[in-house]
Tab-separated table of C-alpha atoms in Angstrom:
chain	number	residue	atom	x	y	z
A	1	UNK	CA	0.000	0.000	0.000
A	2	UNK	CA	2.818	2.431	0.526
A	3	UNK	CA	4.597	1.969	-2.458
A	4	UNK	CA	1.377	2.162	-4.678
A	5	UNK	CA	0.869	5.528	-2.809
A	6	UNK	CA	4.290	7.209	-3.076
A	7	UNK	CA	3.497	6.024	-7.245
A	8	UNK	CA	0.375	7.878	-7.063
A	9	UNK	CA	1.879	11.215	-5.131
A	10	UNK	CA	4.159	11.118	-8.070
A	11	UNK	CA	1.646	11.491	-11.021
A	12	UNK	CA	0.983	15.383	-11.925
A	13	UNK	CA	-2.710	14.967	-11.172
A	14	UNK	CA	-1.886	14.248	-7.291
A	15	UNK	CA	0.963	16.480	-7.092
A	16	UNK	CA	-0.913	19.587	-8.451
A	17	UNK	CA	-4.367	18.571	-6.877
A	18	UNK	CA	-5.052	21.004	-3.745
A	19	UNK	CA	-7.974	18.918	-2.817
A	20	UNK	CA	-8.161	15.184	-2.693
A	21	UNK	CA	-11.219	12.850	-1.458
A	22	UNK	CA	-9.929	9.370	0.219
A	23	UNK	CA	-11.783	6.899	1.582
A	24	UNK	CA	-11.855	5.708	5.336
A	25	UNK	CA	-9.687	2.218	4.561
A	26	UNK	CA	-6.784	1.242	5.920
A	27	UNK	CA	-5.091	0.658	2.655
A	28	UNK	CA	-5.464	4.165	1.549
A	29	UNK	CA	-3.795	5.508	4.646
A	30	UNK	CA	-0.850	5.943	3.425
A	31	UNK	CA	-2.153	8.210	0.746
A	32	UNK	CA	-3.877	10.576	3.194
A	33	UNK	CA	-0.648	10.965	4.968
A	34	UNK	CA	1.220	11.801	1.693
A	35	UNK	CA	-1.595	14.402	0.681
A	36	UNK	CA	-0.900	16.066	4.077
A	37	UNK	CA	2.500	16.049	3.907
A	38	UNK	CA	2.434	17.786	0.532
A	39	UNK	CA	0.367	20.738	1.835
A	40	UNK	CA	-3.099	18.959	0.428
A	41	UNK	CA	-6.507	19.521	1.744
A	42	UNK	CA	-7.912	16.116	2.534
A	43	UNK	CA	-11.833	15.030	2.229
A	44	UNK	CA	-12.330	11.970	4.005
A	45	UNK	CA	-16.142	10.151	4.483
A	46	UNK	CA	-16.345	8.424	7.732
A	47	UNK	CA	-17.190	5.691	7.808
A	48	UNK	CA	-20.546	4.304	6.642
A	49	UNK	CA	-21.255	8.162	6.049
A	50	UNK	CA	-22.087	7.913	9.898
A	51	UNK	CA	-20.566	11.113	10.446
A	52	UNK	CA	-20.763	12.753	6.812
A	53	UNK	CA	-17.335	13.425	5.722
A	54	UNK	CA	-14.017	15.292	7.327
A	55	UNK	CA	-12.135	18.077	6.077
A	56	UNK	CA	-8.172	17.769	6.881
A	57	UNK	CA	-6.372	20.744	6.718
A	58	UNK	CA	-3.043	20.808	6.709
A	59	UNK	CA	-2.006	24.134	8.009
A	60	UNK	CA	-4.261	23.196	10.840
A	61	UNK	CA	-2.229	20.117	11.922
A	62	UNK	CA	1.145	19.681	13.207
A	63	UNK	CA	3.400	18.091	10.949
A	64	UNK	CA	4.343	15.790	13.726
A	65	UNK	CA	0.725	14.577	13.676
A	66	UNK	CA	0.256	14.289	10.311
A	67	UNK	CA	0.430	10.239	10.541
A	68	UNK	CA	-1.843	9.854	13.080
A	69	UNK	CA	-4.556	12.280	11.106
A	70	UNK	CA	-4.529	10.114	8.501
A	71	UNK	CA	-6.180	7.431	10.960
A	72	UNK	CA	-10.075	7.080	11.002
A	73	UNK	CA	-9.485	7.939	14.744
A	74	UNK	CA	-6.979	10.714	14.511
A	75	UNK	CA	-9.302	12.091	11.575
A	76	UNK	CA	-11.815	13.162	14.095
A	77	UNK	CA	-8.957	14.654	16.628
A	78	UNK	CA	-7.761	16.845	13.841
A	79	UNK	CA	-10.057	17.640	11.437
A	80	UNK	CA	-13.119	19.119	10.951
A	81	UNK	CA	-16.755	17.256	10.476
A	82	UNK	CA	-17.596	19.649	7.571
A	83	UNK	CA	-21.651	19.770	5.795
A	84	UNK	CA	-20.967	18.400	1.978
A	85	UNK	CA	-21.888	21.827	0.362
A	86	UNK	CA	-19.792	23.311	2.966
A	87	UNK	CA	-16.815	21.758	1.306
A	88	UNK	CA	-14.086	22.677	-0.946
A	89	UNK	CA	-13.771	21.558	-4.641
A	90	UNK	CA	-12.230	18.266	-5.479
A	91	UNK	CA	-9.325	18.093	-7.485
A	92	UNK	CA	-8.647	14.123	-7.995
A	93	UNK	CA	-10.848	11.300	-5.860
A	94	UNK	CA	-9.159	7.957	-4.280
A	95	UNK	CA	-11.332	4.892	-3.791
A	96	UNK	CA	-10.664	1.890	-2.722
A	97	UNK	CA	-10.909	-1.440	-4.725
A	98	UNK	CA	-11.177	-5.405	-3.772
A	99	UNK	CA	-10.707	-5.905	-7.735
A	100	UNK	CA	-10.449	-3.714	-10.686
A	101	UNK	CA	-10.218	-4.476	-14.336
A	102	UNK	CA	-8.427	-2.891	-17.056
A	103	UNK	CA	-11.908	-1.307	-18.003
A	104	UNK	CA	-11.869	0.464	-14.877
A	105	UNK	CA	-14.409	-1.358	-13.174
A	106	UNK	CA	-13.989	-2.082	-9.675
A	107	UNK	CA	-15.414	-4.306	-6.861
A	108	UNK	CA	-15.742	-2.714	-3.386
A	109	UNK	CA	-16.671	-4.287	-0.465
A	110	UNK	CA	-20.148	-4.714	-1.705
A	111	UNK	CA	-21.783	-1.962	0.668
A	112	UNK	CA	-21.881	1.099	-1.966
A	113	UNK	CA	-20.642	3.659	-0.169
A	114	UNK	CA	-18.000	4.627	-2.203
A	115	UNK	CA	-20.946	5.383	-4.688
A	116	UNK	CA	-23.180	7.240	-2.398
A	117	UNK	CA	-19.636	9.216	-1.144
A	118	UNK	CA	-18.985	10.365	-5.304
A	119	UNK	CA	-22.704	10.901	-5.582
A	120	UNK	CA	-23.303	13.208	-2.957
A	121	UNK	CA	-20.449	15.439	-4.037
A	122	UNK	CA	-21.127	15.302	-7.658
A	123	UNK	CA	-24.596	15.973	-6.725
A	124	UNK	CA	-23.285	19.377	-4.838
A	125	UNK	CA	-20.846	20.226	-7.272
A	126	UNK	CA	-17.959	18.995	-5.585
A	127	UNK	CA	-16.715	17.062	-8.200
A	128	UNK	CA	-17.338	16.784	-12.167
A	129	UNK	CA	-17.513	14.367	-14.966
A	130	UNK	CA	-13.941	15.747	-15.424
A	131	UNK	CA	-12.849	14.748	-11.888
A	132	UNK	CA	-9.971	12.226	-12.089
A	133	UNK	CA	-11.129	9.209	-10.013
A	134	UNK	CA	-8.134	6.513	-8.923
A	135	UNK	CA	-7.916	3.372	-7.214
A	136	UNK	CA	-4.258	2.086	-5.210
A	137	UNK	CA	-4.208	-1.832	-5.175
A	138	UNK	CA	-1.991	-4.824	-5.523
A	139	UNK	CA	-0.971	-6.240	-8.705
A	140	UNK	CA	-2.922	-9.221	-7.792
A	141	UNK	CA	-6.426	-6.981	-7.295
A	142	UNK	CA	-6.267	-6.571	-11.600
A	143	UNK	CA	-8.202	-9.052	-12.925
A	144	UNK	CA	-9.257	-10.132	-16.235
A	145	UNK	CA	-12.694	-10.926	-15.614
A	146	UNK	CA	-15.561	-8.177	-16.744
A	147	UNK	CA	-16.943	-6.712	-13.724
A	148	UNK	CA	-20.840	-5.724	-14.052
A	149	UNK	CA	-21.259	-2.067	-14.057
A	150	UNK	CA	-24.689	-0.432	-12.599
A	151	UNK	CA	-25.535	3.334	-13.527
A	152	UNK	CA	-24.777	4.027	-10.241
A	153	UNK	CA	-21.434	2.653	-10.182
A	154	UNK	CA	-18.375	4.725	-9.994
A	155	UNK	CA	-15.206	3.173	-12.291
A	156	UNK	CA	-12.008	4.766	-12.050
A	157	UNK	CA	-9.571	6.196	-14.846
A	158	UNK	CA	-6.414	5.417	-13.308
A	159	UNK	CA	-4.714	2.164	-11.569
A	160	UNK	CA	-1.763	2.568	-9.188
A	161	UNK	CA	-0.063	-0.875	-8.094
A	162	UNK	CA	3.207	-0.690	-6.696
A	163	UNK	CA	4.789	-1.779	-9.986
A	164	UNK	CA	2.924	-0.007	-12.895
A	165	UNK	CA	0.632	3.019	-13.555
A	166	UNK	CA	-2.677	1.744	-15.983
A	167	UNK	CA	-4.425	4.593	-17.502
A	168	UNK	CA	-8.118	3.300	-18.877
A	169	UNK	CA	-8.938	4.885	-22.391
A	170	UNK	CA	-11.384	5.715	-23.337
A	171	UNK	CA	-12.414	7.066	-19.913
A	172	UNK	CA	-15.354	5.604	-18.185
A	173	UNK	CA	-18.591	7.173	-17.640
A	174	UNK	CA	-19.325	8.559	-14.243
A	175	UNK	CA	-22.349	8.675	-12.166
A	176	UNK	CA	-24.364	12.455	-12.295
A	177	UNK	CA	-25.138	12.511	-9.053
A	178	UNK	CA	-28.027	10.703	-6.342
A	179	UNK	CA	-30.134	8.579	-7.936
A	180	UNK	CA	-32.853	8.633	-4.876
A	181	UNK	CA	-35.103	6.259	-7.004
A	182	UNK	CA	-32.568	3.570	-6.509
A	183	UNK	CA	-31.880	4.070	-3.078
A	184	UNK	CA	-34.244	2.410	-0.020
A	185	UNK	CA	-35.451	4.916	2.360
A	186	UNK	CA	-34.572	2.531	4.988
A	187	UNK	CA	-30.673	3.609	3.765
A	188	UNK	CA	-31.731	7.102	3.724
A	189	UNK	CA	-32.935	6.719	7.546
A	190	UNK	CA	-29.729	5.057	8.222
A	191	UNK	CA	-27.753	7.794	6.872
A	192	UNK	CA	-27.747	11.073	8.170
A	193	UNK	CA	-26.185	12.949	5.947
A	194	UNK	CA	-28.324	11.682	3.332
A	195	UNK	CA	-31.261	12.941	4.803
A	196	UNK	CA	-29.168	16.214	5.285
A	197	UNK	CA	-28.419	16.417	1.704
A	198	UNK	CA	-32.106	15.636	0.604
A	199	UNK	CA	-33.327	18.734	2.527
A	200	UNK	CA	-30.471	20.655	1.710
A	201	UNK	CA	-31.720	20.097	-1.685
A	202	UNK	CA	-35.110	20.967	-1.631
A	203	UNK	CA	-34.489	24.096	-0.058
A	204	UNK	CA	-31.132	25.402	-2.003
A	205	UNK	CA	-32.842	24.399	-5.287
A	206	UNK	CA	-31.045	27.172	-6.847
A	207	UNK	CA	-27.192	26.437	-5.603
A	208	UNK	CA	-27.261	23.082	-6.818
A	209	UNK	CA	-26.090	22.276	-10.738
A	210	UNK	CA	-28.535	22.010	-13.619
A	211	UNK	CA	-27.397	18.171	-13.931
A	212	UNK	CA	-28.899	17.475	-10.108
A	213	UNK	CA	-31.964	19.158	-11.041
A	214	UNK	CA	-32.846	15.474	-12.980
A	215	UNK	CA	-31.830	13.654	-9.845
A	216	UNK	CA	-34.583	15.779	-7.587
């Protein structure tokens, strides 16, 4: 894991990104530590969305800490439980894969909330169709096989592994934002932040972007 992230912090999109969105996992710690250590802004959901999602600012940390921020725990001791439309802009999103294929298809861990994460910030303008999305994994997490792909699904444009960069052409379509229709209200009711969104929505009809407007 922290060889495929020090091959990620080396691509242009992660070194010029000022914003990056990485998920909670364990794997992908070592990439929130490298975005803080190279002056980035870090978004990172909580886990299960329990808590919404974190803003990590580096100027607000001590350097000395920076490891420990990029824990789920130290997360909450040094960063900032932040309202999605109160967030910044995303430059490049990280996501976590069990597999991947080579038509940027992945396999999470089956829960979806790596696509719920991507669709509330696409849904509040956080990110765009233009927003690179990128997966760290093991060679051994490529496989050949297809992987079915749901409208909802988020697939990523780039592969780190600690050997070799894959770049998927042509680039994979990406989610516009919430698809309510497709989600059970009994997830909404688990979910706070959904719930938070959904108002937010209905009363900011005018902040969000004319692409959500089809999702309301």
């Amino acid at each position: 894991a922290e060889i495929a992230a020090k091959n990620l912090a080396k691509l242009d999109i992660f070194r010029k990104a000022s914003v990056i969105k990485v998920n909670p996992d364990a794997p992908q710690k070592p990439v929130r530590y490298l975005a803080l250590v190279m002056g980035k802004s870090v978004i990172m959901p909580t886990p299960r969305l329990r808590h919404g999602f974190i803003l990590l600012d580096p100027n607000t940390i001590p350097s000395s800490k920076y490891s420990e921020a990029a824990t789920i725990h130290g997360a909450f001791k040094y960063g900032k439980i932040t309202k999605p439309w109160d967030l910044p802009s995303v430059d490049l999103v990280v996501v976590g894969s069990v597999a991947v294929n080579m038509q940027g298809a992945r396999l999470g861990k089956g829960e979806g909330y790596a696509e719920l994460e991507y669709a509330i910030l696409r849904t509040l303008c956080k990110v765009s169709r233009d927003t690179p999305v990128v997966t760290t994994v093991h060679d051994i997490q490529i496989v050949d096989e297809p992987i079915p792909v749901e409208e909802h699904d988020v697939c990523v444009d780039i592969i780190v592994t600690p050997t070799k960069i894959h770049y998927i052409t042509p680039r994979p379509p990406k989610p516009n934002g919430i698809l309510w229709s497709k989600i059970p209200q009994e997830k909404i009711s688990e979910i706070p932040v959904l719930r938070e969104v959904k108002k937010f929505l209905e009363s900011k009809k005018t902040y969000v972007c004319l692409i959500t407007l089809m999702f309301i």
